[in-house]
CSV table of C-alpha atoms and ligand atoms in Angstrom, one decimal:
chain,number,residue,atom,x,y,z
I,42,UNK,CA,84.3,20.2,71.3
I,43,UNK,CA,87.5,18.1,71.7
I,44,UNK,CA,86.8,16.2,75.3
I,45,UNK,CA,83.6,15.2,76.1
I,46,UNK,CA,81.9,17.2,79.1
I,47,UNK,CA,80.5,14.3,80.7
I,48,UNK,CA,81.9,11.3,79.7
I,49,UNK,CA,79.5,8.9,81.5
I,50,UNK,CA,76.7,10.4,79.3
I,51,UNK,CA,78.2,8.6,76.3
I,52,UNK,CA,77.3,5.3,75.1
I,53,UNK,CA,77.8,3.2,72.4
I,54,UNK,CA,74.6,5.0,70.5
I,55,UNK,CA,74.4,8.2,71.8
I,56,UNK,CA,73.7,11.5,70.1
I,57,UNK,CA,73.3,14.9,71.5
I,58,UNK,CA,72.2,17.6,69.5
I,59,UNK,CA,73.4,21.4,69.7
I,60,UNK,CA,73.3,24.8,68.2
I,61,UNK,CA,69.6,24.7,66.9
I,62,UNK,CA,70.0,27.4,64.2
I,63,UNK,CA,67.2,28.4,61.6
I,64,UNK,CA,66.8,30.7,58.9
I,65,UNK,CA,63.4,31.2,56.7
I,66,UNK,CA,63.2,33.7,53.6
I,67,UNK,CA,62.2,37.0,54.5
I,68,UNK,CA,59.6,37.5,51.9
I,69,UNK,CA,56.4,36.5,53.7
I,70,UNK,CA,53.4,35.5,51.7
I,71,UNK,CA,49.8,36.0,53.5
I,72,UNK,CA,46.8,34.6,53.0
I,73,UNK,CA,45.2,37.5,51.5
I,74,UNK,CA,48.5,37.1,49.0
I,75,UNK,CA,47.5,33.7,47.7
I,76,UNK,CA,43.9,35.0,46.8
I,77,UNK,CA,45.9,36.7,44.2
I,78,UNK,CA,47.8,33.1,43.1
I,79,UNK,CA,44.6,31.2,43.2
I,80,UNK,CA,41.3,31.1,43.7
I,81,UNK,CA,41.2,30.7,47.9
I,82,UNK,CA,40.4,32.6,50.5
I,83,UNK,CA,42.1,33.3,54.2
I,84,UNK,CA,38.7,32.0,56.2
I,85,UNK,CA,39.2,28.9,54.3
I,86,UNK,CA,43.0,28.5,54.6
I,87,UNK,CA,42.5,29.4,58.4
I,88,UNK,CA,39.7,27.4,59.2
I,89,UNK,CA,41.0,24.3,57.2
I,90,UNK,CA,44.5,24.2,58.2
I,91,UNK,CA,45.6,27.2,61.1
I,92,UNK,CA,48.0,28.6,58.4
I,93,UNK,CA,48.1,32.8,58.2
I,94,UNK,CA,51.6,33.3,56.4
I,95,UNK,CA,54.5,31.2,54.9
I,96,UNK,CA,57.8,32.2,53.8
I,97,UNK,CA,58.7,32.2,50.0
I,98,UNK,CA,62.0,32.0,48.8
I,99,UNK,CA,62.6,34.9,46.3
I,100,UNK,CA,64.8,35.2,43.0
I,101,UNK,CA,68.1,33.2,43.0
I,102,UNK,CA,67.6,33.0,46.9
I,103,UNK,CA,67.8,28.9,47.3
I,104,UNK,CA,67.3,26.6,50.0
I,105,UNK,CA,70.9,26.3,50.5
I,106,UNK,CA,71.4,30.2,51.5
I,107,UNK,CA,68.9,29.2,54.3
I,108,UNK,CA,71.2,26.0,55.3
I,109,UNK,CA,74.6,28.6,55.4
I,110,UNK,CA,72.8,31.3,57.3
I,111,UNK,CA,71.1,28.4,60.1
I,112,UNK,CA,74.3,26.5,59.9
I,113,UNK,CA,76.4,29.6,61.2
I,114,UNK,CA,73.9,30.5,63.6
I,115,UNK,CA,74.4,26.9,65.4
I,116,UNK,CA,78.6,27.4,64.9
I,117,UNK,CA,78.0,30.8,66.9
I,118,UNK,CA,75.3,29.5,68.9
I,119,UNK,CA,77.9,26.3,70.3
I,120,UNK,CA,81.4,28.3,69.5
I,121,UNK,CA,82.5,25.2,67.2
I,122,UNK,CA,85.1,25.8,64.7
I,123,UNK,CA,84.0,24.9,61.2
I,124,UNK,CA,86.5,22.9,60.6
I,125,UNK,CA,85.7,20.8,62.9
I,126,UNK,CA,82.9,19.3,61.2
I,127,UNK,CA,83.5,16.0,59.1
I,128,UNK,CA,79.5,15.4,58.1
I,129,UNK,CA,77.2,17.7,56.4
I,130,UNK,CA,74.1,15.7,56.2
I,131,UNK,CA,71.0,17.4,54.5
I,132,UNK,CA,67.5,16.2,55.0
I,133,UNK,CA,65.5,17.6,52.1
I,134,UNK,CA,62.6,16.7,49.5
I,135,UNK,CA,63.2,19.8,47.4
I,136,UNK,CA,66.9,19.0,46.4
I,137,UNK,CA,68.2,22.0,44.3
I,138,UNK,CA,69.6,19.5,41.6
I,139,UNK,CA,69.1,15.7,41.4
I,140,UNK,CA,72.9,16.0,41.6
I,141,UNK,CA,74.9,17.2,43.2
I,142,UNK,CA,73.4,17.1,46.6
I,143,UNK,CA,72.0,20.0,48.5
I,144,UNK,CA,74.8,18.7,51.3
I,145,UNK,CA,77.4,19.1,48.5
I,146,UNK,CA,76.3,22.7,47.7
I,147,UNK,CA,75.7,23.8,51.4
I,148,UNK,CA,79.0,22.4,52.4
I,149,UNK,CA,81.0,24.4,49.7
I,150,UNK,CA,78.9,27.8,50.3
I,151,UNK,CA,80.3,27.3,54.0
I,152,UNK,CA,83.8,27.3,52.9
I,153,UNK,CA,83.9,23.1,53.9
I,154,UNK,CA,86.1,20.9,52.1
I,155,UNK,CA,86.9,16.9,52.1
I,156,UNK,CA,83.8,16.4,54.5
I,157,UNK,CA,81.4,13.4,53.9
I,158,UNK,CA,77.8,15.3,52.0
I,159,UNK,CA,74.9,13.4,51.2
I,160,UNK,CA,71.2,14.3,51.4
I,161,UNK,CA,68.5,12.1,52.9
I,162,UNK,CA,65.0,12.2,51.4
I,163,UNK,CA,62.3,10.9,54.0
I,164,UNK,CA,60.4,14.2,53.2
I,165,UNK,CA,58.6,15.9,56.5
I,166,UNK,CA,59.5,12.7,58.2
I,167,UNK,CA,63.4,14.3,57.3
I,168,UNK,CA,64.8,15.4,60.5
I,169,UNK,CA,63.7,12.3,62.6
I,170,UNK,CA,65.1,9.8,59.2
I,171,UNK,CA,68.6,12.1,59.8
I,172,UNK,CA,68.4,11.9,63.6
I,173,UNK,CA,68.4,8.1,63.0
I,174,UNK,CA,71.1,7.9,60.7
I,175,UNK,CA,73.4,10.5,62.1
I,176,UNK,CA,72.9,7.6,65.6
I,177,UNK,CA,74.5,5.1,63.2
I,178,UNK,CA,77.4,7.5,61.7
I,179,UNK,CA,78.2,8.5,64.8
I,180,UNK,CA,78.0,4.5,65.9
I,181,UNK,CA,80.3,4.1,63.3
I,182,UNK,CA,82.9,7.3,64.2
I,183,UNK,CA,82.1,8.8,67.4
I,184,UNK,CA,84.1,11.3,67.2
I,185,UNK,CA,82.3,12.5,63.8
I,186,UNK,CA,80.9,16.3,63.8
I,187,UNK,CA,78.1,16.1,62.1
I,188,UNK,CA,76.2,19.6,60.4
I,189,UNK,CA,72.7,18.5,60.6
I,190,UNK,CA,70.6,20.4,58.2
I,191,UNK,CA,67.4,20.4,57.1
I,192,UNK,CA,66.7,23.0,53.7
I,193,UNK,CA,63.3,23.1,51.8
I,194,UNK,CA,61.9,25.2,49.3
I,195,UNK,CA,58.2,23.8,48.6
I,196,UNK,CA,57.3,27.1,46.6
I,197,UNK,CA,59.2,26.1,43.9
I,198,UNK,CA,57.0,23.2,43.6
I,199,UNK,CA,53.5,24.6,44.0
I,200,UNK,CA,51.2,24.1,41.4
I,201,UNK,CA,49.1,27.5,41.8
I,202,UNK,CA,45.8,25.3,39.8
I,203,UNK,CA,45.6,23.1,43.1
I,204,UNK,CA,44.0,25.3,45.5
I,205,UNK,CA,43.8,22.7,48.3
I,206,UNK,CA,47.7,21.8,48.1
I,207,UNK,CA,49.1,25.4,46.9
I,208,UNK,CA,48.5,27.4,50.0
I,209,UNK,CA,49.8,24.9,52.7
I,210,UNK,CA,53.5,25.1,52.2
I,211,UNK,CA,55.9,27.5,52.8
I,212,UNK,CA,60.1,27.5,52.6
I,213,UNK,CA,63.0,27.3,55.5
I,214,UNK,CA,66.0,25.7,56.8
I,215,UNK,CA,67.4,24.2,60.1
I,216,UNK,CA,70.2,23.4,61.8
I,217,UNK,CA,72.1,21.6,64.3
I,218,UNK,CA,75.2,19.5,65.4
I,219,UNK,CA,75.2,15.9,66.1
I,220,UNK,CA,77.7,14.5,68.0
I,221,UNK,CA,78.1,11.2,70.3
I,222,UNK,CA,79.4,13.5,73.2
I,223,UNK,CA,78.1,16.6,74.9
I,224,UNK,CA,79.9,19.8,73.9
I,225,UNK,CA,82.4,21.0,75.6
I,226,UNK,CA,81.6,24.5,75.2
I,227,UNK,CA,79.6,26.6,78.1
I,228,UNK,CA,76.0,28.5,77.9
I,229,UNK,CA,74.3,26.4,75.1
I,230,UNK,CA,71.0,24.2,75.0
I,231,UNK,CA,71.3,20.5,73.8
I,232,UNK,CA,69.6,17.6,74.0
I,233,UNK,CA,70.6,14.1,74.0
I,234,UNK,CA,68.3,12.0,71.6
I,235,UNK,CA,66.3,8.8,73.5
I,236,UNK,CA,64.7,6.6,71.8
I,237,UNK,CA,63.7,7.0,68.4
I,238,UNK,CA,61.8,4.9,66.0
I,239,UNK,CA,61.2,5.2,62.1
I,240,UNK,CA,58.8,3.8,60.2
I,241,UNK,CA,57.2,3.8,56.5
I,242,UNK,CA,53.9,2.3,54.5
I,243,UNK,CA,55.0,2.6,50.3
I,244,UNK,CA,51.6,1.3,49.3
I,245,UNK,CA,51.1,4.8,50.1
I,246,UNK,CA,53.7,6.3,48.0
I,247,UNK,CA,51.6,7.8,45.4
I,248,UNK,CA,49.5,9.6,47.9
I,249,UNK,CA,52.2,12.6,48.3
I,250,UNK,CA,54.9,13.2,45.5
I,251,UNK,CA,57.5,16.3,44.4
I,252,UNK,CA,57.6,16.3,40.8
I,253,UNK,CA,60.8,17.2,38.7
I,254,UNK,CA,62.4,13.4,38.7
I,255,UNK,CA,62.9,11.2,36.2
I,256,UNK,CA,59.6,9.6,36.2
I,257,UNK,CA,58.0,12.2,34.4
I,258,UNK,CA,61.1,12.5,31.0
I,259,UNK,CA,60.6,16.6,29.9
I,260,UNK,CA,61.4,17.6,26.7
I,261,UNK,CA,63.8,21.0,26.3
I,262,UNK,CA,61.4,23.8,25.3
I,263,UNK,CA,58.3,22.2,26.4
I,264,UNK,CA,56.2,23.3,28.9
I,265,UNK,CA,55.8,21.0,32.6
I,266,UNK,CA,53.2,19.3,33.2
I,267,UNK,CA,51.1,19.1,36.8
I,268,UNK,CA,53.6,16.2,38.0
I,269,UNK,CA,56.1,18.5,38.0
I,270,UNK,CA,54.8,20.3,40.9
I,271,UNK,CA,53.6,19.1,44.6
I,272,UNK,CA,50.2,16.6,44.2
I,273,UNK,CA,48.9,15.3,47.3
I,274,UNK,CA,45.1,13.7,48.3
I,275,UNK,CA,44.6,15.5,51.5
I,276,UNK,CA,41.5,13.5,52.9
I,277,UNK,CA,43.9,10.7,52.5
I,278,UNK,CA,47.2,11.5,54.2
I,279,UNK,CA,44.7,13.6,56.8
I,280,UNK,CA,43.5,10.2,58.2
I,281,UNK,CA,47.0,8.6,57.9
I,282,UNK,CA,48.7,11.2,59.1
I,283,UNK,CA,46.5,11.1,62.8
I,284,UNK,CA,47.0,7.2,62.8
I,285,UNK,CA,51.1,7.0,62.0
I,286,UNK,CA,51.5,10.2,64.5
I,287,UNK,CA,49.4,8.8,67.4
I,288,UNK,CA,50.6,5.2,67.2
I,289,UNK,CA,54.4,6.2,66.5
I,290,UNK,CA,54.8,8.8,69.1
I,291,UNK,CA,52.9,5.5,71.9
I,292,UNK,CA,55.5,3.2,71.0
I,293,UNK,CA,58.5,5.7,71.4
I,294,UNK,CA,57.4,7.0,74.9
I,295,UNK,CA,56.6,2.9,75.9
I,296,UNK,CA,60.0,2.6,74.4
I,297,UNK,CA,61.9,4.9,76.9
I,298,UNK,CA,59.7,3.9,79.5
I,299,UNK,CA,57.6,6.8,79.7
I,300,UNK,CA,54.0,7.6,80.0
I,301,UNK,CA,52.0,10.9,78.3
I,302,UNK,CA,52.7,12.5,81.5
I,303,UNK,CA,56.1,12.3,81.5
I,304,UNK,CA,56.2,14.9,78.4
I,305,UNK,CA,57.4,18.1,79.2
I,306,UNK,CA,56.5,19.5,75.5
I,307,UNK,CA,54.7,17.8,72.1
I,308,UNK,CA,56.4,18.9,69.3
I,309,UNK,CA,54.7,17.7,66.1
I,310,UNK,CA,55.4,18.0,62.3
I,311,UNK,CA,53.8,21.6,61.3
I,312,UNK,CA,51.6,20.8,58.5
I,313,UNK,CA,48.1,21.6,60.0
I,314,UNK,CA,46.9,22.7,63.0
I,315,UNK,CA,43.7,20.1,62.6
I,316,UNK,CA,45.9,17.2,62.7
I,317,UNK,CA,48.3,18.5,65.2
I,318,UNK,CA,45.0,19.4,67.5
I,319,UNK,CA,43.7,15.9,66.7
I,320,UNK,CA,47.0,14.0,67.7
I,321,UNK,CA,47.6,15.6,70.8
I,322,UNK,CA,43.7,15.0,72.0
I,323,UNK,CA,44.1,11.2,70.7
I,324,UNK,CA,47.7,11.3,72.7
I,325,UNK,CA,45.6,12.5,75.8
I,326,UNK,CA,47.9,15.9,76.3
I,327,UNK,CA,46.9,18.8,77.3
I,328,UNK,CA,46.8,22.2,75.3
I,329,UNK,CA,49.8,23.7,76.6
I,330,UNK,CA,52.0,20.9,76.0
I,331,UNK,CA,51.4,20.4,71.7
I,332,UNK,CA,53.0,22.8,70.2
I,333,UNK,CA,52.5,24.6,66.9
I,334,UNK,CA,53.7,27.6,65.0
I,335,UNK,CA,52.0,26.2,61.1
I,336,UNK,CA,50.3,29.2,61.5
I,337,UNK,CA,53.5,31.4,60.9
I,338,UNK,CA,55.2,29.0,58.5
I,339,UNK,CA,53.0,26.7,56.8
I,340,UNK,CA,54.0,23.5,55.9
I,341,UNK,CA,58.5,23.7,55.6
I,342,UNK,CA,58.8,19.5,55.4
I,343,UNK,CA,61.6,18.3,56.9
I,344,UNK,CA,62.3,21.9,58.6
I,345,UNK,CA,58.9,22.1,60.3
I,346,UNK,CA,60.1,20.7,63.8
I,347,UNK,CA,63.6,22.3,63.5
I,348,UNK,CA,61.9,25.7,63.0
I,349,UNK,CA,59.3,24.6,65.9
I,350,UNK,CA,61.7,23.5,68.6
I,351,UNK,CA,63.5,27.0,68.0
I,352,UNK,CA,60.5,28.9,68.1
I,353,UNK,CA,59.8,26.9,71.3
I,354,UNK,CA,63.1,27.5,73.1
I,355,UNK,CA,63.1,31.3,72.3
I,356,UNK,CA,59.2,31.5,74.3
I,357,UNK,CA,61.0,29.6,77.0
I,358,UNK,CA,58.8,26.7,76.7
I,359,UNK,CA,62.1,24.5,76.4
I,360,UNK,CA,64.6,24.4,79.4
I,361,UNK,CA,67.1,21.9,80.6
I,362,UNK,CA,65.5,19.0,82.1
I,363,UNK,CA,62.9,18.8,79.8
I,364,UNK,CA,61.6,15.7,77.8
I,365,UNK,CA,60.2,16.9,74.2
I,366,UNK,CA,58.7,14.3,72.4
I,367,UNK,CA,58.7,15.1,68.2
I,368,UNK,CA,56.8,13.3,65.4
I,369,UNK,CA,56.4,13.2,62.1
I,370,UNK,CA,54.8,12.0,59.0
I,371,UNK,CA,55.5,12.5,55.5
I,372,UNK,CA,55.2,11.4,51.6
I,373,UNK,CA,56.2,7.9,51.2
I,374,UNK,CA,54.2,7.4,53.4
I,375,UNK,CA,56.8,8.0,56.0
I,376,UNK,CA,56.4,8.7,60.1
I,377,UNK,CA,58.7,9.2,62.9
I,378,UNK,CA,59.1,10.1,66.5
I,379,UNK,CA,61.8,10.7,68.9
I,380,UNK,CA,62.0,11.4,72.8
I,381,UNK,CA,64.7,14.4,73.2
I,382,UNK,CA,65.8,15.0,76.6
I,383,UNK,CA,67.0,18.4,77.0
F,483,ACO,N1,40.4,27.7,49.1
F,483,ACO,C1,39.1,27.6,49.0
F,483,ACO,N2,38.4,26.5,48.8
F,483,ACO,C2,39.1,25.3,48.7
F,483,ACO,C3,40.5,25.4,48.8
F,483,ACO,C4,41.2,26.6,49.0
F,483,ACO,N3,42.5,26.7,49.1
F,483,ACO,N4,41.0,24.1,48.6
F,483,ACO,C5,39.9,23.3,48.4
F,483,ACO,N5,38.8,24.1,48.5
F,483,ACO,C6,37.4,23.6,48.4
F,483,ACO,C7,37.3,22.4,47.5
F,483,ACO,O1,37.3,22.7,46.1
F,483,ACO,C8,36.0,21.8,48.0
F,483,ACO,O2,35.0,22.5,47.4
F,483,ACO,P1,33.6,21.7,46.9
F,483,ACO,O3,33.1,21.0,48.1
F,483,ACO,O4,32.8,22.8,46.4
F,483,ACO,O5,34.2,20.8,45.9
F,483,ACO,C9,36.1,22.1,49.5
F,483,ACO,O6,37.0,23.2,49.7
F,483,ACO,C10,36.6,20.9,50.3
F,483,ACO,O7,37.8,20.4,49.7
F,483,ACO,P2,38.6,19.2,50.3
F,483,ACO,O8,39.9,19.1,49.5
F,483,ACO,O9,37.7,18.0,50.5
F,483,ACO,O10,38.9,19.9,51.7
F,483,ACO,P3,39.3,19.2,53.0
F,483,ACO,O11,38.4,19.5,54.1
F,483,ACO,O12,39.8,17.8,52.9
F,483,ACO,O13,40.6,20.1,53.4
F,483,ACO,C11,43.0,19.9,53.3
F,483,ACO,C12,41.7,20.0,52.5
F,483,ACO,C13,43.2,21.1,54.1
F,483,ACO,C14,44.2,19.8,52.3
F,483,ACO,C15,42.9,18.7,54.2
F,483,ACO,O14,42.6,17.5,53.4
F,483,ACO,C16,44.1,18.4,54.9
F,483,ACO,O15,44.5,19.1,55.8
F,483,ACO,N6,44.9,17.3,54.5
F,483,ACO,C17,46.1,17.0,55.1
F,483,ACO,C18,47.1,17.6,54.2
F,483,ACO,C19,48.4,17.8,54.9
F,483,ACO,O16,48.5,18.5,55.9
F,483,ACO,N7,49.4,17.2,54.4
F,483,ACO,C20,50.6,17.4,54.8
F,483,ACO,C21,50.9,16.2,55.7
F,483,ACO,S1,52.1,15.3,55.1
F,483,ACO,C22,53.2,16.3,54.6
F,483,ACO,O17,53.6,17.2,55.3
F,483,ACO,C23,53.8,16.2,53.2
């Protein structure tokens, strides 16, 4: 980790991500399961959206025993000390308290002290947002380690009354190390990030929304109400969603000088197989270059691409030399894409 392996590949913004752990609960919850939560049923849930399972977090499990277990994988997975890490940076939008951080907590469950922990809350636009800042901290310090994590657990926000939000999410955690230099360390996959480009509309803001903040002041003793919980127009962010995606993920490739051929593999944010289907037709790809796993996972927010890209490397449908191209869109409204050269 100490000298960089290929010292022309660094400049004054580069980032190359490593290690590419994940971890989701192991209680999975089927379609045929939520027809005992709600009134749904799994032609619908298939036919609307391409989702079969999720994974639930169960009992004290928390979104942060997903983050230690992905987090270790990638320290195995690059043979980087822990101590070497001076970031833990946590893209979630289901923060186990308001405060402290989910970075806090994750950083102390790993046995990591005196490291800078902070959370970022772009929700499924999470892992491109911390790909963007981690750029600018390692800008900053480039000789920063940064533990980038991405932890969510939607079920504890599902309102099981809203049939056409309830069954699309599902729990998990990623993780990877960001640092301005390739690793030194033999026999792993990275990728060095290209261009990237963030982007938000807040008129939209209302149009996707966690409950549990302070907007909504709860009494000691009283029972929540629906704000509490995950409210979302679909028809809405549907439309949105297609537009942000398709127009986001044009201006990064035009941005790195590339053209739709050029892209070895589509990654998209997992929330639906409709709009992922739609975007890569608008985008002009073909089949077997858009991937998508939403069927396995449902909708994990700022983990779906994480868990996606690992998915995708242990088919073999990521090798060195490849361009993946990864987009996202999220409550906010927020959206996202990034070329990742691997
Ligand atoms: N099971 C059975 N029937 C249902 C269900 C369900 N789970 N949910 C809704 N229905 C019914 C409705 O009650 C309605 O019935 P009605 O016509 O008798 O009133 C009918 O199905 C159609 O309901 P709509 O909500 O209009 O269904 P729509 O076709 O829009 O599909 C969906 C809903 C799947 C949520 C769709 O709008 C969608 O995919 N939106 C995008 C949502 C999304 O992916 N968001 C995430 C992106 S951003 C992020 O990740 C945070």
């Amino acid at each position: 980790m100490d000298a960089p392996a290929d010292s022309s590949a660094f400049s004054s913004h580069s980032l190359y991500l490593s290690g590419f752990g994940t971890c989701v609960p192991e209680k999975v919850v089927t379609n045929f399961d939520m027809e005992q939560l709600t009134n749904t049923n799994d032609e619908w849930i298939v036919t609307r959206t391409g989702i079969r399972n999720r994974h639930f977090l169960s009992g004290d499990e928390q979104p942060s025993d997903l983050a230690v277990k992905a987090a270790q994988q990638t320290l195995a997975n690059t043979g980087v000390a822990l101590e070497r890490i001076t970031h833990v940076v946590v893209a979630t939008c289901t923060p186990e308290y308001l405060s402290p951080s989910t970075a806090c907590v994750v950083a102390q469950k790993l046995g990591l002290r005196h490291c800078i922990a902070f959370d970022i809350n772009a929700a499924c636009t999470g892992f491109i947002y911390a790909l963007n800042v981690c750029q600018g901290l390692l800008c900053a310090d480039p000789q920063a380690c940064i533990l980038l994590v991405t932890a969510e657990g939607l079920s504890r926000r599902l309102n099981w009354q809203d049939r056409s939000t309830c069954v699309l999410f599902g729990d998990g955690a990623g993780a990877s190390l960001a640092t301005a230099r390739p690793l030194d360390t033999p026999g792993h996959l990275s990728a060095r990030l290209g261009s990237i480009r963030c982007s938000s509309d807040t008129d939209c803001w209302d149009l996707i929304c966690v409950g549990g903040g302070t907007h909504d002041p709860y009494t000691l003793g009283e029972p929540v109400n629906e704000h509490f919980f995950v409210t979302m127009q679909g028809r809405e962010v549907f439309k949105h969603a297609v537009r942000a995606l398709v127009s986001i993920s044009r201006e990064v490739l035009e941005q790195e000088g590339l053209g739709i051929e050029d892209v070895d593999l589509f990654i998209p944010h997992q929330a639906n197989l409709r709009i992922i289907e739609a975007v890569g037709s608008r985008l002009g790809l073909a089949d077997d270059k858009v991937f998508a796993n939403v069927g396995s996972y449902g909708n994990t927010s700022a983990s779906s691409i994480p868990l996606a890209m690992a998915e995708a490397f242990s088919q073999g449908r990521i090798k060195p030399g490849m361009k993946v191209l990864v987009a996202s869109f999220g409550s906010g409204f927020t959206w996202g894409a990034a070329v990742l050269q691997f």
